[in-house]
PDB file of C-alpha atoms in Angstrom:
ATOM      1  CA  MET A  20     -38.978   0.840  42.098  1.00 63.00           C
ATOM      2  CA  ASP A  21     -37.911  -2.184  40.060  1.00 83.00           C
ATOM      3  CA  GLN A  22     -37.895  -1.730  36.295  1.00 91.00           C
ATOM      4  CA  ALA A  23     -39.134  -4.259  33.760  1.00 90.00           C
ATOM      5  CA  VAL A  24     -40.317  -4.854  30.215  1.00 91.00           C
ATOM      6  CA  GLY A  25     -43.778  -6.294  29.677  1.00 89.00           C
ATOM      7  CA  ARG A  26     -45.273  -8.486  26.979  1.00 88.00           C
ATOM      8  CA  LEU A  27     -48.998  -8.406  26.176  1.00 88.00           C
ATOM      9  CA  ASN A  28     -50.670 -11.366  24.509  1.00 89.00           C
ATOM     10  CA  PRO A  29     -53.514  -9.710  22.569  1.00 92.00           C
ATOM     11  CA  ALA A  30     -55.418 -12.985  22.208  1.00 96.00           C
ATOM     12  CA  THR A  31     -55.707 -13.492  25.983  1.00 97.00           C
ATOM     13  CA  ASN A  32     -54.859 -10.027  27.371  1.00 96.00           C
ATOM     14  CA  ALA A  33     -52.257 -11.794  29.542  1.00 95.00           C
ATOM     15  CA  VAL A  34     -49.287  -9.659  30.556  1.00 93.00           C
ATOM     16  CA  THR A  35     -45.867 -11.176  31.242  1.00 91.00           C
ATOM     17  CA  ILE A  36     -43.334  -9.046  33.123  1.00 91.00           C
ATOM     18  CA  PHE A  37     -39.580  -9.439  32.565  1.00 91.00           C
ATOM     19  CA  PRO A  38     -37.578  -7.702  35.317  1.00 90.00           C
ATOM     20  CA  THR A  39     -34.462  -5.966  34.010  1.00 88.00           C
ATOM     21  CA  PRO A  40     -31.181  -6.397  35.874  1.00 81.00           C
ATOM     22  CA  SER A  41     -29.943  -3.437  37.955  1.00 81.00           C
ATOM     23  CA  ASN A  42     -32.612  -0.930  36.814  1.00 82.00           C
ATOM     24  CA  PRO A  43     -30.964   0.049  33.505  1.00 87.00           C
ATOM     25  CA  GLY A  44     -33.693   2.460  32.351  1.00 87.00           C
ATOM     26  CA  PRO A  45     -35.657   0.455  29.755  1.00 91.00           C
ATOM     27  CA  GLN A  46     -37.290   2.899  27.393  1.00 91.00           C
ATOM     28  CA  ASP A  47     -38.025   2.061  23.754  1.00 94.00           C
ATOM     29  CA  ILE A  48     -38.955  -1.331  22.326  1.00 95.00           C
ATOM     30  CA  ALA A  49     -39.113  -3.026  18.902  1.00 96.00           C
ATOM     31  CA  ALA A  50     -40.160  -6.492  17.744  1.00 92.00           C
ATOM     32  CA  SER A  51     -37.803  -8.609  15.658  1.00 94.00           C
ATOM     33  CA  PRO A  52     -38.906 -10.864  12.762  1.00 92.00           C
ATOM     34  CA  ASP A  53     -37.917 -13.954  14.801  1.00 91.00           C
ATOM     35  CA  GLY A  54     -40.273 -13.040  17.663  1.00 89.00           C
ATOM     36  CA  THR A  55     -37.636 -11.667  20.011  1.00 92.00           C
ATOM     37  CA  VAL A  56     -37.855  -8.115  21.333  1.00 94.00           C
ATOM     38  CA  TRP A  57     -35.123  -5.470  21.474  1.00 95.00           C
ATOM     39  CA  PHE A  58     -35.213  -2.487  23.828  1.00 95.00           C
ATOM     40  CA  THR A  59     -33.018   0.434  24.793  1.00 94.00           C
ATOM     41  CA  GLN A  60     -31.556   0.779  28.279  1.00 93.00           C
ATOM     42  CA  THR A  61     -31.001   4.509  28.511  1.00 91.00           C
ATOM     43  CA  THR A  62     -29.477   4.669  31.999  1.00 90.00           C
ATOM     44  CA  LYS A  63     -27.081   1.782  31.371  1.00 91.00           C
ATOM     45  CA  GLY A  64     -26.115   2.978  27.880  1.00 92.00           C
ATOM     46  CA  ASN A  65     -26.882  -0.133  25.853  1.00 93.00           C
ATOM     47  CA  ILE A  66     -29.581  -2.202  24.195  1.00 94.00           C
ATOM     48  CA  ALA A  67     -30.873  -5.617  25.194  1.00 94.00           C
ATOM     49  CA  ARG A  68     -32.903  -8.462  23.754  1.00 95.00           C
ATOM     50  CA  ILE A  69     -35.576 -10.686  25.270  1.00 94.00           C
ATOM     51  CA  ASP A  70     -35.849 -14.061  23.552  1.00 92.00           C
ATOM     52  CA  ASN A  71     -38.997 -16.166  23.357  1.00 87.00           C
ATOM     53  CA  ALA A  72     -38.051 -17.990  26.576  1.00 90.00           C
ATOM     54  CA  GLY A  73     -37.806 -14.667  28.455  1.00 90.00           C
ATOM     55  CA  VAL A  74     -34.016 -14.598  28.676  1.00 93.00           C
ATOM     56  CA  ILE A  75     -32.535 -11.083  28.575  1.00 92.00           C
ATOM     57  CA  THR A  76     -29.211 -10.636  26.773  1.00 93.00           C
ATOM     58  CA  GLU A  77     -27.481  -7.259  26.992  1.00 92.00           C
ATOM     59  CA  ALA A  78     -25.183  -5.694  24.400  1.00 92.00           C
ATOM     60  CA  LYS A  79     -21.996  -3.950  25.467  1.00 91.00           C
ATOM     61  CA  ALA A  80     -22.619  -0.579  27.128  1.00 90.00           C
ATOM     62  CA  VAL A  81     -21.293   2.571  25.446  1.00 90.00           C
ATOM     63  CA  LYS A  82     -20.515   5.234  28.039  1.00 90.00           C
ATOM     64  CA  GLY A  83     -22.252   8.555  27.400  1.00 89.00           C
ATOM     65  CA  SER A  84     -24.412   7.202  24.560  1.00 92.00           C
ATOM     66  CA  GLN A  85     -27.949   7.359  26.031  1.00 92.00           C
ATOM     67  CA  PRO A  86     -29.677   4.960  23.585  1.00 94.00           C
ATOM     68  CA  PHE A  87     -33.061   6.299  22.500  1.00 91.00           C
ATOM     69  CA  GLY A  88     -35.397   4.947  19.840  1.00 94.00           C
ATOM     70  CA  ILE A  89     -34.944   1.510  18.295  1.00 96.00           C
ATOM     71  CA  THR A  90     -36.101  -0.445  15.270  1.00 96.00           C
ATOM     72  CA  VAL A  91     -35.190  -3.843  13.846  1.00 96.00           C
ATOM     73  CA  ALA A  92     -34.218  -4.449  10.219  1.00 95.00           C
ATOM     74  CA  PRO A  93     -35.766  -7.367   8.281  1.00 94.00           C
ATOM     75  CA  ASN A  94     -32.540  -9.341   8.816  1.00 93.00           C
ATOM     76  CA  GLY A  95     -32.956  -8.999  12.619  1.00 92.00           C
ATOM     77  CA  ASP A  96     -30.227  -6.405  13.246  1.00 94.00           C
ATOM     78  CA  PRO A  97     -31.337  -3.689  15.692  1.00 96.00           C
ATOM     79  CA  TRP A  98     -30.753  -0.021  14.795  1.00 96.00           C
ATOM     80  CA  TYR A  99     -30.953   2.708  17.415  1.00 96.00           C
ATOM     81  CA  THR A 100     -29.936   6.270  18.115  1.00 95.00           C
ATOM     82  CA  MET A 101     -27.298   7.259  20.630  1.00 94.00           C
ATOM     83  CA  PHE A 102     -28.962  10.483  21.698  1.00 92.00           C
ATOM     84  CA  ALA A 103     -26.154  11.932  23.856  1.00 90.00           C
ATOM     85  CA  ALA A 104     -23.484  10.888  21.353  1.00 90.00           C
ATOM     86  CA  ASN A 105     -25.450  12.281  18.370  1.00 92.00           C
ATOM     87  CA  LYS A 106     -25.014   9.030  16.411  1.00 93.00           C
ATOM     88  CA  ILE A 107     -26.967   6.183  14.863  1.00 93.00           C
ATOM     89  CA  ALA A 108     -25.798   2.656  15.702  1.00 92.00           C
ATOM     90  CA  THR A 109     -26.505  -0.913  14.736  1.00 92.00           C
ATOM     91  CA  LEU A 110     -25.640  -4.208  16.331  1.00 88.00           C
ATOM     92  CA  GLN A 111     -24.785  -6.597  13.503  1.00 86.00           C
ATOM     93  CA  LEU A 112     -25.790 -10.132  14.370  1.00 79.00           C
ATOM     94  CA  ARG A 113     -23.901 -12.874  12.631  1.00 63.00           C
TER      95      ARG A 113
END
């Protein structure tokens, strides 16, 4: 089964589906102040972002990390746990 991330427009109840490349195991999701969305890709071992145009950009994978849980700081930097690595990580955007 193909994997994807969905976006719900509460004003219209319209759902937009964004297929993820190579079934990376999308799991947790968090909204960013700029309107983009970050999500974990547990199977692939990284996080990714969907911009307002629907373009998915993936961060570098960390082998054996199993990203789980994600939030976004007010400055837009995503923070997430690396469950299998027993660490907390951030991707600093500059």
